[in-house]
Short mmCIF file of C-alpha atoms in Angstrom, two decimals:
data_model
loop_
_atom_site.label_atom_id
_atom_site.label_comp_id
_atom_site.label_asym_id
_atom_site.label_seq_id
_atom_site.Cartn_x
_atom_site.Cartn_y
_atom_site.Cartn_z
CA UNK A 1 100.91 127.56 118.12
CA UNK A 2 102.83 128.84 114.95
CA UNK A 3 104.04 126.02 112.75
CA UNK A 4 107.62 125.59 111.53
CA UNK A 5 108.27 127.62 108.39
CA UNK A 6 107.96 125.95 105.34
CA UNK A 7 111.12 126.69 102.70
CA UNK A 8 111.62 126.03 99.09
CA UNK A 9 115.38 125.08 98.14
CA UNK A 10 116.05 125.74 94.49
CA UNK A 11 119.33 123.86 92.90
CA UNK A 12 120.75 124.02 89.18
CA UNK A 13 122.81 120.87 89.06
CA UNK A 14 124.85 122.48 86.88
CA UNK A 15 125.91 125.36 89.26
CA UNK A 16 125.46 123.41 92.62
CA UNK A 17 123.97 126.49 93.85
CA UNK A 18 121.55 126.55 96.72
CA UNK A 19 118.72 129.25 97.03
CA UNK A 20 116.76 129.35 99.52
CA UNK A 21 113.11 130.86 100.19
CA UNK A 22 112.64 131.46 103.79
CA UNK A 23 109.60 133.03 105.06
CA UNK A 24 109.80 134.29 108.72
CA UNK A 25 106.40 135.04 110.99
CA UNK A 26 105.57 137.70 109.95
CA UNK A 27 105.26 136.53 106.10
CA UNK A 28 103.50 133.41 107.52
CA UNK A 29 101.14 134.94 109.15
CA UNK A 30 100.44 136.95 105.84
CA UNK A 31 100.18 134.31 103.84
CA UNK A 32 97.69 132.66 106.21
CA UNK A 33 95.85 135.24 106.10
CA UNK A 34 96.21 135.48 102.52
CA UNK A 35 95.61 131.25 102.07
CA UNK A 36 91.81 132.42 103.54
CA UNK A 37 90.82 135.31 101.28
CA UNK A 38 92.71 135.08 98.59
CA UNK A 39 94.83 132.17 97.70
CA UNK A 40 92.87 129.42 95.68
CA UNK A 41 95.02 126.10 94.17
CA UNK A 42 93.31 128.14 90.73
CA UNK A 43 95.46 131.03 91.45
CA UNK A 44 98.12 128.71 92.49
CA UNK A 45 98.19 127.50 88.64
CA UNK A 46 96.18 124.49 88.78
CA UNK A 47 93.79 124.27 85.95
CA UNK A 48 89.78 123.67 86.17
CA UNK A 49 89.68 119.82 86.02
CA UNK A 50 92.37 120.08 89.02
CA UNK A 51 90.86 122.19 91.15
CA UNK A 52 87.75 120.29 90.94
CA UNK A 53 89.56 117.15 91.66
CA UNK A 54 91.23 119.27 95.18
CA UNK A 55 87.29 119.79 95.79
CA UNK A 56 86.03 116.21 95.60
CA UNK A 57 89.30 115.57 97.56
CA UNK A 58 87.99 118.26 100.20
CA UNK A 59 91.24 120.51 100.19
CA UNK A 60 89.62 123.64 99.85
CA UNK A 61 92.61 126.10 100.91
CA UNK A 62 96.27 125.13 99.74
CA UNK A 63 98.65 124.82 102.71
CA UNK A 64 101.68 126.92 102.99
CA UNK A 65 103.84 124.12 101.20
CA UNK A 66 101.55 123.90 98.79
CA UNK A 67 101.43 127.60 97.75
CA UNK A 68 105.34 127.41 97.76
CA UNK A 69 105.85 124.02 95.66
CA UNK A 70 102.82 124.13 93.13
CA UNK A 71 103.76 126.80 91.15
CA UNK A 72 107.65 126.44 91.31
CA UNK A 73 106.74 122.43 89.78
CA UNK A 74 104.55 123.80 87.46
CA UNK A 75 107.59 126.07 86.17
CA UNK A 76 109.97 123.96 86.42
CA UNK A 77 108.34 121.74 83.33
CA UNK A 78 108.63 125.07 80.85
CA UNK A 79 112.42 125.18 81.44
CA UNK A 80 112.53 128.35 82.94
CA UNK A 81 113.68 127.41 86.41
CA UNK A 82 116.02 125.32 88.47
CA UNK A 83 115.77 121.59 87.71
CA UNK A 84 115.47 120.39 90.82
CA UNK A 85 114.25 121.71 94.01
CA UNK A 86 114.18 120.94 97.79
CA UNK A 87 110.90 122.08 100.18
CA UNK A 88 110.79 121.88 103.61
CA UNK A 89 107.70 121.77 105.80
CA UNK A 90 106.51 120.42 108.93
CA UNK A 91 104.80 116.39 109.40
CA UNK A 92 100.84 117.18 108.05
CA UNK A 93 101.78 120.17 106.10
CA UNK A 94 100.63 118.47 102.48
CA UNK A 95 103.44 117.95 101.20
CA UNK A 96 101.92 114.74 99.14
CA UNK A 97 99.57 117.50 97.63
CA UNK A 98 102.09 119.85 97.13
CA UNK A 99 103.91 117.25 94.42
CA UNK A 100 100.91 115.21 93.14
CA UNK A 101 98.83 117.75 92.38
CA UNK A 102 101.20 119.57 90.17
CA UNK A 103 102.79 116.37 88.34
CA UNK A 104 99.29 114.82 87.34
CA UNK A 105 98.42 118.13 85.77
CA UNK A 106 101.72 118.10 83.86
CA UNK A 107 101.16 114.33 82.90
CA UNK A 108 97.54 114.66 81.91
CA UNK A 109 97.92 117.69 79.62
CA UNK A 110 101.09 115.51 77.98
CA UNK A 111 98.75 112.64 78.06
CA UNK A 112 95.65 114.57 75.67
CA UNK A 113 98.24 116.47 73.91
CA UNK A 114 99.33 112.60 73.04
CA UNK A 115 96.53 110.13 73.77
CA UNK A 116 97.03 108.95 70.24
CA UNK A 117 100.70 108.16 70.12
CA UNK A 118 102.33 105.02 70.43
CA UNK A 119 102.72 104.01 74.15
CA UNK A 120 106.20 102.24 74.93
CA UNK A 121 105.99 101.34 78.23
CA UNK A 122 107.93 103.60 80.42
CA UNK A 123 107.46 105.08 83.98
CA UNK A 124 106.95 108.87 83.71
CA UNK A 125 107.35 110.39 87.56
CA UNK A 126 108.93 107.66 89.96
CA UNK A 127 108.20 108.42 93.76
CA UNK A 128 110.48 106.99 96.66
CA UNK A 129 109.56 106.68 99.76
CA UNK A 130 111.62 105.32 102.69
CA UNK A 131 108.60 102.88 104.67
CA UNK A 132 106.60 100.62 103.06
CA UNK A 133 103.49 102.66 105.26
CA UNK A 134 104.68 105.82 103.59
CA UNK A 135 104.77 104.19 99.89
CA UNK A 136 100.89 103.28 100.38
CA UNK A 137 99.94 106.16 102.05
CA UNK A 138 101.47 108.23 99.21
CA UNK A 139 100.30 105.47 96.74
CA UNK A 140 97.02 105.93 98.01
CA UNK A 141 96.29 109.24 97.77
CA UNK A 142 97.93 109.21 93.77
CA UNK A 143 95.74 106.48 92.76
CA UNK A 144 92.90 108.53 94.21
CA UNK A 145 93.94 111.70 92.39
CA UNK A 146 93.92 109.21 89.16
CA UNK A 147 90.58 107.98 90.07
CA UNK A 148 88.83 111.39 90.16
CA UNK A 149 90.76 112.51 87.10
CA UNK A 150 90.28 109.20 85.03
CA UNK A 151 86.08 109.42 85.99
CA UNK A 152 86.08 112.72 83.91
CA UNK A 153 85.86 110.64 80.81
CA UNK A 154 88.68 111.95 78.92
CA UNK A 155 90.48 109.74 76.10
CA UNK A 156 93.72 110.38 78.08
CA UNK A 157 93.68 107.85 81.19
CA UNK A 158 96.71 107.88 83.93
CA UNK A 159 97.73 104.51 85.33
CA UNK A 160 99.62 104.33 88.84
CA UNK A 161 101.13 101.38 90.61
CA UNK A 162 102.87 100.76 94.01
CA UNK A 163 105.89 98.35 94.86
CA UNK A 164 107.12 97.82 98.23
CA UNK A 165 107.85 94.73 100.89
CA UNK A 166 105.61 92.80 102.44
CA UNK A 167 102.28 93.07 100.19
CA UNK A 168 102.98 90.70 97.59
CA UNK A 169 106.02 88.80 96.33
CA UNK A 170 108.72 90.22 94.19
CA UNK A 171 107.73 87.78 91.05
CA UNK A 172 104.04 89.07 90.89
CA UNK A 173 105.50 92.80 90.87
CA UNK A 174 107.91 92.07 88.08
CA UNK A 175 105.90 90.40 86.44
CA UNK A 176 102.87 93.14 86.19
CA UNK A 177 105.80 95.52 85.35
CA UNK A 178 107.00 93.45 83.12
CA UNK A 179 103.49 92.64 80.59
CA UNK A 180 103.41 96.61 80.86
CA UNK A 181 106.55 96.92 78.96
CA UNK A 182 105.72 93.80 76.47
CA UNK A 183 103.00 95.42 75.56
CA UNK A 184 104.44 98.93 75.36
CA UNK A 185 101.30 100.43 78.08
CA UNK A 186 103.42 103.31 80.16
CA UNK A 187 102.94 103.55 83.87
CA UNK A 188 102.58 107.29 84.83
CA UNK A 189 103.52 107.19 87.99
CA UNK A 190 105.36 104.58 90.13
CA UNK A 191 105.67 104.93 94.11
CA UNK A 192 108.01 102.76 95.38
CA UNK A 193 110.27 101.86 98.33
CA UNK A 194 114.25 101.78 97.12
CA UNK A 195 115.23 97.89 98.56
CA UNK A 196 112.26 96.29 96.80
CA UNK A 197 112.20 98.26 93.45
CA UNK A 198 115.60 97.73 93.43
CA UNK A 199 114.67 93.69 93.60
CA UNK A 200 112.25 94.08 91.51
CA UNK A 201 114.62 96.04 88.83
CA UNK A 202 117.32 93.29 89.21
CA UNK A 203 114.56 90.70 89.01
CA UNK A 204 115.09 90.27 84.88
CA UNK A 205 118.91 90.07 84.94
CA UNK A 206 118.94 87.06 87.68
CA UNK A 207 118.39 83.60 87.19
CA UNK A 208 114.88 82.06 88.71
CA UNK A 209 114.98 79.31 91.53
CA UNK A 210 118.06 78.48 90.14
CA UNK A 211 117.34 78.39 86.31
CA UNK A 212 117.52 80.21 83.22
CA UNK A 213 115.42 82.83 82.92
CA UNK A 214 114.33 82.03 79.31
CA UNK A 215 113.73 78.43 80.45
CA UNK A 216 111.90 79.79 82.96
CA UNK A 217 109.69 82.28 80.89
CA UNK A 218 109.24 79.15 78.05
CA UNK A 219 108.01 77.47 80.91
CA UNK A 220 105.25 79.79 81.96
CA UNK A 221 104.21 80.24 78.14
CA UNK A 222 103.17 76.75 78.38
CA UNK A 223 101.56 76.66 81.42
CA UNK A 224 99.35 79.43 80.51
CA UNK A 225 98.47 77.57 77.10
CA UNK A 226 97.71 74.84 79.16
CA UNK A 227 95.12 77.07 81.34
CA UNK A 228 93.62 79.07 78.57
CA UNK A 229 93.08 75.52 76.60
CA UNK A 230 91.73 74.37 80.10
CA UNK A 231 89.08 77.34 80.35
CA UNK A 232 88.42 76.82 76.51
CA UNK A 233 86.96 73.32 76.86
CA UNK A 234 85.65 74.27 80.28
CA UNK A 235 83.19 76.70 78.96
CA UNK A 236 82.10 74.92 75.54
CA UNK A 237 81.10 72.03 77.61
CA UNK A 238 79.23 74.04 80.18
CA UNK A 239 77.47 76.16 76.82
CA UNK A 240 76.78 72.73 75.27
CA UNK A 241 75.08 71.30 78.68
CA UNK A 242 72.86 75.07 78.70
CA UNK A 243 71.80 74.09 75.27
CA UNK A 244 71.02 70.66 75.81
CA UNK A 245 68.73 72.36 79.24
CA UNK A 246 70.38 70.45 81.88
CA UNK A 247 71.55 73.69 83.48
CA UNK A 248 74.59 74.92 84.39
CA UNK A 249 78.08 72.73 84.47
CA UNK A 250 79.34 71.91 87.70
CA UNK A 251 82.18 69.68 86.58
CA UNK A 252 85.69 69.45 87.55
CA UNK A 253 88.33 70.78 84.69
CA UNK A 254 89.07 68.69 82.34
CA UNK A 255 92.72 67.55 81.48
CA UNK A 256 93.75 69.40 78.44
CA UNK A 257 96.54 68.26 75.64
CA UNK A 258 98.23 70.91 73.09
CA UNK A 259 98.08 69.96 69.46
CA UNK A 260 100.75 70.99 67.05
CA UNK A 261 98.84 73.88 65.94
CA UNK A 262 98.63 75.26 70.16
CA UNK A 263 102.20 74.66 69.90
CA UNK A 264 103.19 76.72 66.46
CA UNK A 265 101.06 79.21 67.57
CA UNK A 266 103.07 79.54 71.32
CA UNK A 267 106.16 80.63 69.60
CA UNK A 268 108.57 78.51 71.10
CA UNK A 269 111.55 79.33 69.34
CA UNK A 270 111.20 83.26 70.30
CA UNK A 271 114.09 83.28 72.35
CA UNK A 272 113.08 86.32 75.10
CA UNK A 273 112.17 86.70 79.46
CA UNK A 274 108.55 87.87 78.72
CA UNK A 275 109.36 91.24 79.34
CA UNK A 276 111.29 90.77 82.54
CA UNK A 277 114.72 91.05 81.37
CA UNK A 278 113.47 95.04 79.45
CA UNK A 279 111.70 96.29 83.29
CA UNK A 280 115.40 98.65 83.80
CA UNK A 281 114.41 99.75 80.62
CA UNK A 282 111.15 101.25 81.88
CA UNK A 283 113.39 104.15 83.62
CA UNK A 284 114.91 105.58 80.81
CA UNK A 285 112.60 108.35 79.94
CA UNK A 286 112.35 109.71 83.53
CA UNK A 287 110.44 112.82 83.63
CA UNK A 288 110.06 113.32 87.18
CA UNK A 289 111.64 111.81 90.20
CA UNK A 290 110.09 112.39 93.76
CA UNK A 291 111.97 111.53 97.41
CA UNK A 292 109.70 111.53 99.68
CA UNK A 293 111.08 112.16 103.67
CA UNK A 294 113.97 113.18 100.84
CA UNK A 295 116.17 113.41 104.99
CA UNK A 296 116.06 110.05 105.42
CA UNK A 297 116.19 108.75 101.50
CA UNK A 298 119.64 110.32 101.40
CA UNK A 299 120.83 109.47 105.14
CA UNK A 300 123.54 106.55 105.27
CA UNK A 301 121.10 103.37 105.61
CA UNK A 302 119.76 104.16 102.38
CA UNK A 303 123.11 104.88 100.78
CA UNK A 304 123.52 101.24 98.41
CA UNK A 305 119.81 101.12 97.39
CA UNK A 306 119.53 104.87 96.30
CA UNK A 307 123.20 104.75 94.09
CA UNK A 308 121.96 101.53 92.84
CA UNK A 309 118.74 103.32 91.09
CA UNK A 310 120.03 106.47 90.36
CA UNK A 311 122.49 104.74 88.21
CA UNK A 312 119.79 103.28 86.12
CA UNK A 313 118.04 106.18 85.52
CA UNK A 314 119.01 108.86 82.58
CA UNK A 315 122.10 111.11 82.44
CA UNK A 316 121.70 114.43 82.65
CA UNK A 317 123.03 114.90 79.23
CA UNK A 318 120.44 113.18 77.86
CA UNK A 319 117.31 113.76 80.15
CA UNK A 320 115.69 116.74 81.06
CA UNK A 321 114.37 115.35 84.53
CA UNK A 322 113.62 117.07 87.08
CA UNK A 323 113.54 116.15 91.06
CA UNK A 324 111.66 116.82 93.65
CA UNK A 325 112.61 116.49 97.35
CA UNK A 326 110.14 116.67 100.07
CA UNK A 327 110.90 116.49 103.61
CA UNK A 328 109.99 117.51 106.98
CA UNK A 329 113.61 118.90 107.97
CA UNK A 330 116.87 119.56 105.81
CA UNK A 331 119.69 118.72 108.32
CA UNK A 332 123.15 120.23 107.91
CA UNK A 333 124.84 116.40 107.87
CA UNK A 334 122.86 115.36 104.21
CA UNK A 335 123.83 118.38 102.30
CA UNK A 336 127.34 116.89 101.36
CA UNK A 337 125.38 113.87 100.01
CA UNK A 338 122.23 116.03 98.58
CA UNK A 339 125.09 117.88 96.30
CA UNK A 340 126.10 114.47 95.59
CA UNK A 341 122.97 112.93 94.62
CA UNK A 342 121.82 116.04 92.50
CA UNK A 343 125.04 116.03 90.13
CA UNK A 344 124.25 112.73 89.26
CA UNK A 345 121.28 113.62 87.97
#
């Protein structure tokens, strides 16, 4: 059985120009070869730390995508190369590899080159993906990446989060998303289906169960002072009973009242969503954006959700992002719309 070739598109969205890398059998049957002897994700361009993190992973020989698309990401974040760029390769080929790999290594060394700096709560590399199974399969494997990297015990740590349907409502997403950008704490990498980060996006500019969103966030500020207060006297009264050596305190909660002083020190009059209304913000800095099964991201039924982001994310004028698009096949029908999508970006 000989696999379908795996191909690397290369596109300048300036020039709209496709090149294409297209290795017959002959060259895949070399680079096999080679992938056994010779071919390490080292020589590949992955540093140390990474290729101990592909070890602990147990990839121990990069696939064919993988020797095509790590090095041409790696490149593409010193300039020198197209800024965005298409591979092709068959259903189990690693193509999740073949883009994580690569863009934690470029967002950990930025990370230690910058540990120290002023976080402002942005998402660095956003990944679509067109099924919520996809989005936590691919979420899965990041935040295991992170996990291995993070457990190294450098002062630079990498944060990843997942948003899609049918796991949790869209108010508990926005609103993790949204104490991330209140308190300025970047997310480095964001997989996502396009309908619900699109809801979630939107979230902050819509009223909630049919009032005003500021209402809405005073509202919550004084529930939670209410709680806090709540767990305050809660706990004194259980230390005060471990004093006194009656054991622990098994009470119900007690009923709690704010004084003036809980009440100055809410902040009522700062007129602001909590965050919510500033998540669009979060896209602004795009380093890296990822499609995922990119041949069915841009097909027609995603058409509204996918215009809908990429209008929120930065011009090319003013960004320097770069996208990746992964997919199993690169029909003839999407390249109209793929030359489409990539001048907008």
């Amino acid at each position: 059985f000989s696999p379908p070739p795996s191909r690397l598109h290369a596109k300048h969205h300036h020039r709209l120009r496709q090149q294409q890398l297209q290795f017959g059998d002959r060259n895949r049957q070399r680079l096999s070869a080679q992938a056994q002897d010779d071919v390490t994700f080292q020589s590949l361009g992955l540093t140390d730390e990474m290729f101990d993190i592909t070890k602990r992973m147990d990839w121990n020989v990069p696939t064919a995508v993988q020797r095509l698309s790590i090095p041409a990401v790696l490149e593409m974040e010193h300039g020198n190369s197209a800024s965005s760029l298409w591979c092709e390769g068959p259903t189990g080929s690693g193509k999740t590899g073949g883009f994580a790999l690569p863009l934690l290594q470029i967002l950990i060394n930025g990370r230690k080159r910058n540990y120290s700096s002023d976080r402002q709560g942005q998402v660095m590399a956003l990944i679509l993906c067109p099924t919520r199974e996809l989005a936590d399969q691919t979420g899965n494997v990041v935040k295991r990446l992170i996990s291995l990297l993070n457990r190294r015990g450098s002062k630079a740590q990498l944060m990843a989060d997942t948003i899609y349907g049918g796991k949790e409502r869209v108010e508990e997403q926005v609103a993790r998303l949204a104490r991330r950008r209140r308190e300025g704490v970047d997310l480095d990498v964001l997989v996502a289906t396009p309908g619900r980060l699109r809801d979630v996006l939107r979230y902050g500019e819509q009223a909630a169960d049919g009032n005003d969103v500021n209402l809405s966030a005073l509202e919550r500020r004084i529930m939670e002072a209410f709680d806090s207060k709540t767990d305050t006297k809660r706990e004194e009264r259980r230390n005060r009973k471990k004093r006194k050596g009656r054991g622990n305190y098994r009470g119900s909660p007690e009923a709690s009242s704010l004084s003036l002083k809980d009440i100055e020190d809410m902040d009522l009059d700062r007129v602001d969503d909590d965050g919510r209304g500033a998540i669009v913000e979060m896209l602004e800095n795009l380093n890296y954006l990822v499609l995922d099964e990119a041949d069915r991201l841009l097909a027609g039924s995603f058409k509204e959700e996918i215009d809908d982001i990429l209008n929120l994310l930065p011009k090319p004028e003013d960004s320097r992002m770069k996208t990746l698009l992964f997919s199993a096949t690169y029909p003839q029908q999407i390249e109209e719309r793929c030359d489409q999508v990539l001048s907008q970006i």
